mmCIF file of N, CA and C in Angstrom:
data_model
loop_
_atom_site.group_PDB
_atom_site.id
_atom_site.type_symbol
_atom_site.label_atom_id
_atom_site.label_comp_id
_atom_site.label_asym_id
_atom_site.label_seq_id
_atom_site.Cartn_x
_atom_site.Cartn_y
_atom_site.Cartn_z
ATOM 1 N N UNK A 1 -9.991 16.879 -30.596
ATOM 2 C CA UNK A 1 -9.898 17.349 -32.068
ATOM 3 C C UNK A 1 -10.043 18.623 -31.748
ATOM 4 N N UNK A 2 -11.173 18.951 -31.413
ATOM 5 C CA UNK A 2 -11.341 20.795 -31.288
ATOM 6 C C UNK A 2 -10.265 21.234 -30.850
ATOM 7 N N UNK A 3 -9.436 20.954 -29.278
ATOM 8 C CA UNK A 3 -8.699 21.612 -28.847
ATOM 9 C C UNK A 3 -7.715 21.726 -29.865
ATOM 10 N N UNK A 4 -7.050 20.889 -30.327
ATOM 11 C CA UNK A 4 -6.167 20.908 -31.586
ATOM 12 C C UNK A 4 -6.370 21.680 -32.498
ATOM 13 N N UNK A 5 -6.932 21.954 -33.037
ATOM 14 C CA UNK A 5 -7.797 22.850 -34.241
ATOM 15 C C UNK A 5 -7.678 24.206 -33.465
ATOM 16 N N UNK A 6 -8.013 24.414 -32.478
ATOM 17 C CA UNK A 6 -8.236 25.668 -31.641
ATOM 18 C C UNK A 6 -6.397 26.034 -31.733
ATOM 19 N N UNK A 7 -5.742 25.064 -31.108
ATOM 20 C CA UNK A 7 -4.298 25.526 -30.456
ATOM 21 C C UNK A 7 -3.634 25.892 -32.221
ATOM 22 N N UNK A 8 -3.562 25.012 -33.212
ATOM 23 C CA UNK A 8 -3.560 25.178 -34.489
ATOM 24 C C UNK A 8 -3.453 26.562 -34.608
ATOM 25 N N UNK A 9 -4.822 26.794 -34.714
ATOM 26 C CA UNK A 9 -5.448 28.377 -35.732
ATOM 27 C C UNK A 9 -4.652 29.211 -34.823
ATOM 28 N N UNK A 10 -4.555 29.131 -33.808
ATOM 29 C CA UNK A 10 -3.561 30.231 -32.910
ATOM 30 C C UNK A 10 -2.395 30.181 -33.705
ATOM 31 N N UNK A 11 -1.661 29.328 -33.572
ATOM 32 C CA UNK A 11 -0.064 29.386 -34.043
ATOM 33 C C UNK A 11 -0.202 29.844 -35.353
ATOM 34 N N UNK A 12 -1.031 29.203 -36.067
ATOM 35 C CA UNK A 12 -1.105 30.312 -37.638
ATOM 36 C C UNK A 12 -1.235 31.172 -37.453
ATOM 37 N N UNK A 13 -1.946 31.995 -36.773
ATOM 38 C CA UNK A 13 -2.424 33.437 -36.807
ATOM 39 C C UNK A 13 -1.406 33.933 -36.315
ATOM 40 N N UNK A 14 -0.682 33.548 -35.153
ATOM 41 C CA UNK A 14 0.234 34.342 -34.707
ATOM 42 C C UNK A 14 1.947 34.430 -35.676
ATOM 43 N N UNK A 15 1.582 33.265 -36.190
ATOM 44 C CA UNK A 15 2.776 33.268 -37.454
ATOM 45 C C UNK A 15 2.383 34.332 -38.301
ATOM 46 N N UNK A 16 1.521 34.173 -38.736
ATOM 47 C CA UNK A 16 0.860 35.285 -40.007
ATOM 48 C C UNK A 16 0.923 36.433 -39.723
ATOM 49 N N UNK A 17 0.746 37.049 -38.729
ATOM 50 C CA UNK A 17 0.967 37.956 -37.921
ATOM 51 C C UNK A 17 2.612 38.477 -37.750
ATOM 52 N N UNK A 18 3.342 37.462 -37.434
ATOM 53 C CA UNK A 18 5.007 37.764 -37.161
ATOM 54 C C UNK A 18 5.122 37.999 -38.745
ATOM 55 N N UNK A 19 4.882 36.988 -39.835
ATOM 56 C CA UNK A 19 5.191 37.618 -41.283
ATOM 57 C C UNK A 19 4.396 38.924 -41.492
ATOM 58 N N UNK A 20 3.272 39.549 -41.153
ATOM 59 C CA UNK A 20 3.046 40.662 -41.657
ATOM 60 C C UNK A 20 4.195 41.711 -40.953
ATOM 61 N N UNK A 21 4.684 41.715 -39.831
ATOM 62 C CA UNK A 21 5.407 42.534 -39.252
ATOM 63 C C UNK A 21 6.876 42.832 -39.870
ATOM 64 N N UNK A 22 7.304 41.515 -40.723
ATOM 65 C CA UNK A 22 8.624 40.846 -41.390
ATOM 66 C C UNK A 22 7.920 41.714 -42.796
ATOM 67 N N UNK A 23 6.815 41.588 -43.379
ATOM 68 C CA UNK A 23 7.428 42.224 -44.260
ATOM 69 C C UNK A 23 6.799 44.117 -44.183
ATOM 70 N N UNK A 24 6.318 44.623 -43.131
ATOM 71 C CA UNK A 24 6.481 45.617 -42.764
ATOM 72 C C UNK A 24 7.750 46.436 -43.102
ATOM 73 N N UNK A 25 9.080 45.357 -42.276
ATOM 74 C CA UNK A 25 10.485 45.645 -42.438
ATOM 75 C C UNK A 25 11.229 45.706 -43.605
ATOM 76 N N UNK A 26 10.770 44.396 -44.438
ATOM 77 C CA UNK A 26 11.130 44.581 -45.339
ATOM 78 C C UNK A 26 10.794 45.602 -46.607
ATOM 79 N N UNK A 27 9.416 45.648 -46.624
ATOM 80 C CA UNK A 27 9.263 46.756 -47.292
ATOM 81 C C UNK A 27 8.259 47.864 -46.938
ATOM 82 N N UNK A 28 9.066 48.926 -46.523
ATOM 83 C CA UNK A 28 8.038 49.689 -45.559
ATOM 84 C C UNK A 28 7.622 50.928 -46.624
ATOM 85 N N UNK A 29 8.281 51.140 -47.742
ATOM 86 C CA UNK A 29 7.793 52.098 -48.471
ATOM 87 C C UNK A 29 6.299 51.898 -48.920
ATOM 88 N N UNK A 30 6.147 50.537 -49.527
ATOM 89 C CA UNK A 30 4.398 50.455 -49.560
ATOM 90 C C UNK A 30 3.806 50.588 -48.219
ATOM 91 N N UNK A 31 4.001 50.217 -47.569
ATOM 92 C CA UNK A 31 3.270 50.716 -46.249
ATOM 93 C C UNK A 31 3.119 52.374 -45.945
ATOM 94 N N UNK A 32 4.249 52.832 -46.007
ATOM 95 C CA UNK A 32 4.122 54.028 -46.173
ATOM 96 C C UNK A 32 3.533 54.721 -46.475
ATOM 97 N N UNK A 33 3.450 54.685 -48.036
ATOM 98 C CA UNK A 33 2.172 55.154 -48.891
ATOM 99 C C UNK A 33 0.654 55.006 -48.420
ATOM 100 N N UNK A 34 0.770 54.587 -47.509
ATOM 101 C CA UNK A 34 -0.998 54.137 -47.025
ATOM 102 C C UNK A 34 -1.039 55.518 -45.936
ATOM 103 N N UNK A 35 0.307 55.899 -45.792
ATOM 104 C CA UNK A 35 0.111 57.182 -44.851
ATOM 105 C C UNK A 35 0.093 58.558 -44.892
ATOM 106 N N UNK A 36 -0.535 58.580 -45.660
ATOM 107 C CA UNK A 36 -0.539 60.419 -46.760
ATOM 108 C C UNK A 36 -0.822 60.895 -45.068
ATOM 109 N N UNK A 37 -0.145 61.687 -45.122
ATOM 110 C CA UNK A 37 -0.534 63.188 -44.277
ATOM 111 C C UNK A 37 -0.191 62.889 -42.959
ATOM 112 N N UNK A 38 0.571 61.684 -42.334
ATOM 113 C CA UNK A 38 1.463 61.797 -41.450
ATOM 114 C C UNK A 38 2.757 61.812 -41.377
ATOM 115 N N UNK A 39 3.043 62.217 -40.003
ATOM 116 C CA UNK A 39 4.626 63.387 -40.259
ATOM 117 C C UNK A 39 5.773 62.592 -40.091
ATOM 118 N N UNK A 40 5.756 61.109 -39.885
ATOM 119 C CA UNK A 40 6.675 60.302 -39.681
ATOM 120 C C UNK A 40 6.384 58.697 -40.189
ATOM 121 N N UNK A 41 6.185 58.549 -41.598
ATOM 122 C CA UNK A 41 5.166 57.673 -41.888
ATOM 123 C C UNK A 41 5.991 56.326 -41.801
ATOM 124 N N UNK A 42 7.982 56.227 -41.817
ATOM 125 C CA UNK A 42 8.354 55.259 -41.610
ATOM 126 C C UNK A 42 8.364 54.894 -40.144
ATOM 127 N N UNK A 43 8.317 55.844 -39.011
ATOM 128 C CA UNK A 43 8.289 55.684 -37.730
ATOM 129 C C UNK A 43 6.865 54.711 -37.702
ATOM 130 N N UNK A 44 5.916 54.913 -38.120
ATOM 131 C CA UNK A 44 4.568 54.585 -37.701
ATOM 132 C C UNK A 44 4.618 52.822 -38.429
ATOM 133 N N UNK A 45 5.410 52.683 -39.562
ATOM 134 C CA UNK A 45 5.745 51.504 -40.251
ATOM 135 C C UNK A 45 6.055 50.727 -39.395
ATOM 136 N N UNK A 46 7.756 51.091 -38.921
ATOM 137 C CA UNK A 46 8.309 50.117 -37.563
ATOM 138 C C UNK A 46 7.536 49.740 -36.494
ATOM 139 N N UNK A 47 7.073 51.018 -36.061
ATOM 140 C CA UNK A 47 6.145 50.678 -35.066
ATOM 141 C C UNK A 47 5.058 49.657 -34.787
ATOM 142 N N UNK A 48 4.490 49.529 -36.110
ATOM 143 C CA UNK A 48 3.233 48.519 -36.435
ATOM 144 C C UNK A 48 3.872 47.284 -36.334
ATOM 145 N N UNK A 49 5.081 47.461 -37.397
ATOM 146 C CA UNK A 49 5.783 45.684 -37.074
ATOM 147 C C UNK A 49 6.197 45.490 -35.717
ATOM 148 N N UNK A 50 6.427 46.240 -35.024
ATOM 149 C CA UNK A 50 6.939 45.655 -33.334
ATOM 150 C C UNK A 50 5.227 45.707 -32.816
ATOM 151 N N UNK A 51 4.366 46.281 -32.930
ATOM 152 C CA UNK A 51 3.414 46.135 -32.169
ATOM 153 C C UNK A 51 2.572 44.345 -32.597
ATOM 154 N N UNK A 52 2.994 43.997 -33.964
ATOM 155 C CA UNK A 52 1.996 43.209 -34.581
ATOM 156 C C UNK A 52 3.213 41.770 -33.944
ATOM 157 N N UNK A 53 4.601 42.047 -33.662
ATOM 158 C CA UNK A 53 5.487 40.776 -33.267
ATOM 159 C C UNK A 53 5.075 40.719 -31.745
ATOM 160 N N UNK A 54 4.637 41.725 -30.720
ATOM 161 C CA UNK A 54 4.280 41.818 -29.462
ATOM 162 C C UNK A 54 3.147 41.302 -29.546
ATOM 163 N N UNK A 55 2.063 41.328 -30.259
ATOM 164 C CA UNK A 55 1.098 40.826 -30.070
ATOM 165 C C UNK A 55 0.982 39.459 -30.522
ATOM 166 N N UNK A 56 1.910 38.816 -31.443
ATOM 167 C CA UNK A 56 1.914 37.735 -32.316
ATOM 168 C C UNK A 56 2.345 36.762 -30.821
ATOM 169 N N UNK A 57 3.613 37.325 -30.083
ATOM 170 C CA UNK A 57 3.992 36.643 -29.352
ATOM 171 C C UNK A 57 3.135 36.196 -28.257
ATOM 172 N N UNK A 58 2.130 37.311 -28.019
ATOM 173 C CA UNK A 58 1.099 37.539 -26.869
ATOM 174 C C UNK A 58 0.334 36.565 -26.829
ATOM 175 N N UNK A 59 -0.028 36.226 -27.982
ATOM 176 C CA UNK A 59 -1.099 35.478 -28.598
ATOM 177 C C UNK A 59 -0.714 33.613 -28.275
ATOM 178 N N UNK A 60 0.335 33.812 -28.122
ATOM 179 C CA UNK A 60 0.904 32.129 -28.461
ATOM 180 C C UNK A 60 1.165 31.888 -26.748
ATOM 181 N N UNK A 61 0.630 32.948 -25.334
ATOM 182 C CA UNK A 61 0.948 33.087 -24.006
ATOM 183 C C UNK A 61 -0.231 32.531 -23.683
ATOM 184 N N UNK A 62 -0.453 31.362 -22.882
ATOM 185 C CA UNK A 62 -1.990 31.434 -22.528
ATOM 186 C C UNK A 62 -2.602 32.146 -21.425
ATOM 187 N N UNK A 63 -1.485 32.262 -20.513
ATOM 188 C CA UNK A 63 -2.335 33.305 -19.735
ATOM 189 C C UNK A 63 -2.600 34.705 -19.861
ATOM 190 N N UNK A 64 -1.723 35.224 -21.256
ATOM 191 C CA UNK A 64 -2.864 36.615 -21.967
ATOM 192 C C UNK A 64 -3.430 36.332 -23.059
ATOM 193 N N UNK A 65 -3.661 35.569 -23.281
ATOM 194 C CA UNK A 65 -3.700 34.785 -25.083
ATOM 195 C C UNK A 65 -5.011 35.422 -25.024
ATOM 196 N N UNK A 66 -6.215 35.524 -24.279
ATOM 197 C CA UNK A 66 -7.403 36.594 -24.029
ATOM 198 C C UNK A 66 -7.334 37.738 -24.500
ATOM 199 N N UNK A 67 -6.266 38.215 -23.862
ATOM 200 C CA UNK A 67 -6.124 39.808 -23.720
ATOM 201 C C UNK A 67 -5.316 40.217 -25.013
ATOM 202 N N UNK A 68 -4.283 39.284 -25.670
ATOM 203 C CA UNK A 68 -3.962 39.562 -27.262
ATOM 204 C C UNK A 68 -4.984 39.293 -28.117
ATOM 205 N N UNK A 69 -5.779 38.878 -27.875
ATOM 206 C CA UNK A 69 -6.983 38.564 -28.396
ATOM 207 C C UNK A 69 -7.425 39.678 -29.060
ATOM 208 N N UNK A 70 -8.125 40.334 -27.412
ATOM 209 C CA UNK A 70 -8.402 41.735 -27.768
ATOM 210 C C UNK A 70 -7.818 42.496 -28.272
ATOM 211 N N UNK A 71 -6.743 42.799 -28.333
ATOM 212 C CA UNK A 71 -5.709 44.137 -28.688
ATOM 213 C C UNK A 71 -5.650 43.460 -29.761
ATOM 214 N N UNK A 72 -5.512 42.615 -30.572
ATOM 215 C CA UNK A 72 -5.459 42.452 -31.996
ATOM 216 C C UNK A 72 -6.767 43.057 -32.560
ATOM 217 N N UNK A 73 -7.618 42.666 -31.948
ATOM 218 C CA UNK A 73 -8.886 43.053 -32.707
ATOM 219 C C UNK A 73 -9.091 44.627 -32.635
ATOM 220 N N UNK A 74 -8.874 45.284 -31.580
ATOM 221 C CA UNK A 74 -8.364 46.751 -31.345
ATOM 222 C C UNK A 74 -7.279 46.999 -32.685
ATOM 223 N N UNK A 75 -6.629 46.649 -32.704
ATOM 224 C CA UNK A 75 -5.612 47.016 -33.752
ATOM 225 C C UNK A 75 -5.668 46.934 -35.092
ATOM 226 N N UNK A 76 -7.086 45.956 -35.251
ATOM 227 C CA UNK A 76 -7.231 45.887 -37.015
ATOM 228 C C UNK A 76 -8.285 46.594 -37.112
ATOM 229 N N UNK A 77 -9.269 46.973 -36.275
ATOM 230 C CA UNK A 77 -10.141 47.775 -36.184
ATOM 231 C C UNK A 77 -9.781 48.994 -36.548
ATOM 232 N N UNK A 78 -8.609 49.563 -35.693
ATOM 233 C CA UNK A 78 -7.513 51.080 -35.664
ATOM 234 C C UNK A 78 -7.431 51.047 -37.886
ATOM 235 N N UNK A 79 -7.033 50.095 -38.100
ATOM 236 C CA UNK A 79 -5.926 49.768 -39.075
ATOM 237 C C UNK A 79 -6.852 49.988 -40.215
ATOM 238 N N UNK A 80 -7.868 49.354 -40.130
ATOM 239 C CA UNK A 80 -8.763 49.193 -41.511
ATOM 240 C C UNK A 80 -9.730 50.659 -41.244
ATOM 241 N N UNK A 81 -9.944 51.497 -40.168
ATOM 242 C CA UNK A 81 -10.712 52.108 -40.593
ATOM 243 C C UNK A 81 -9.396 53.180 -40.917
ATOM 244 N N UNK A 82 -7.722 53.379 -40.753
ATOM 245 C CA UNK A 82 -6.809 54.121 -41.367
ATOM 246 C C UNK A 82 -7.105 54.187 -42.937
ATOM 247 N N UNK A 83 -7.143 53.001 -43.322
ATOM 248 C CA UNK A 83 -7.030 52.865 -44.534
ATOM 249 C C UNK A 83 -8.019 53.080 -45.439
ATOM 250 N N UNK A 84 -9.157 53.513 -44.770
ATOM 251 C CA UNK A 84 -10.769 53.948 -45.737
ATOM 252 C C UNK A 84 -10.509 55.259 -46.105
ATOM 253 N N UNK A 85 -9.705 56.343 -44.956
ATOM 254 C CA UNK A 85 -9.861 57.292 -44.539
ATOM 255 C C UNK A 85 -9.064 58.012 -45.791
#
């Protein structure tokens, strides 16, 4: 049962990360407003969407799942810092 919950939560988290990337592409202006002072905010929005998709796919691959989880942790930490400044 514990294994099923672990795998299920991994897939749900990957799906949410994919959805976040889709929302970056659908509504880039909202995300670009968060990047005041950046030279090319829309490029950064699309780049972060691609990064979220990449990390979500890597999270689904068992042999790189731990590395992907660490990458997501770093990405979230950087993103949170950027929003608070």
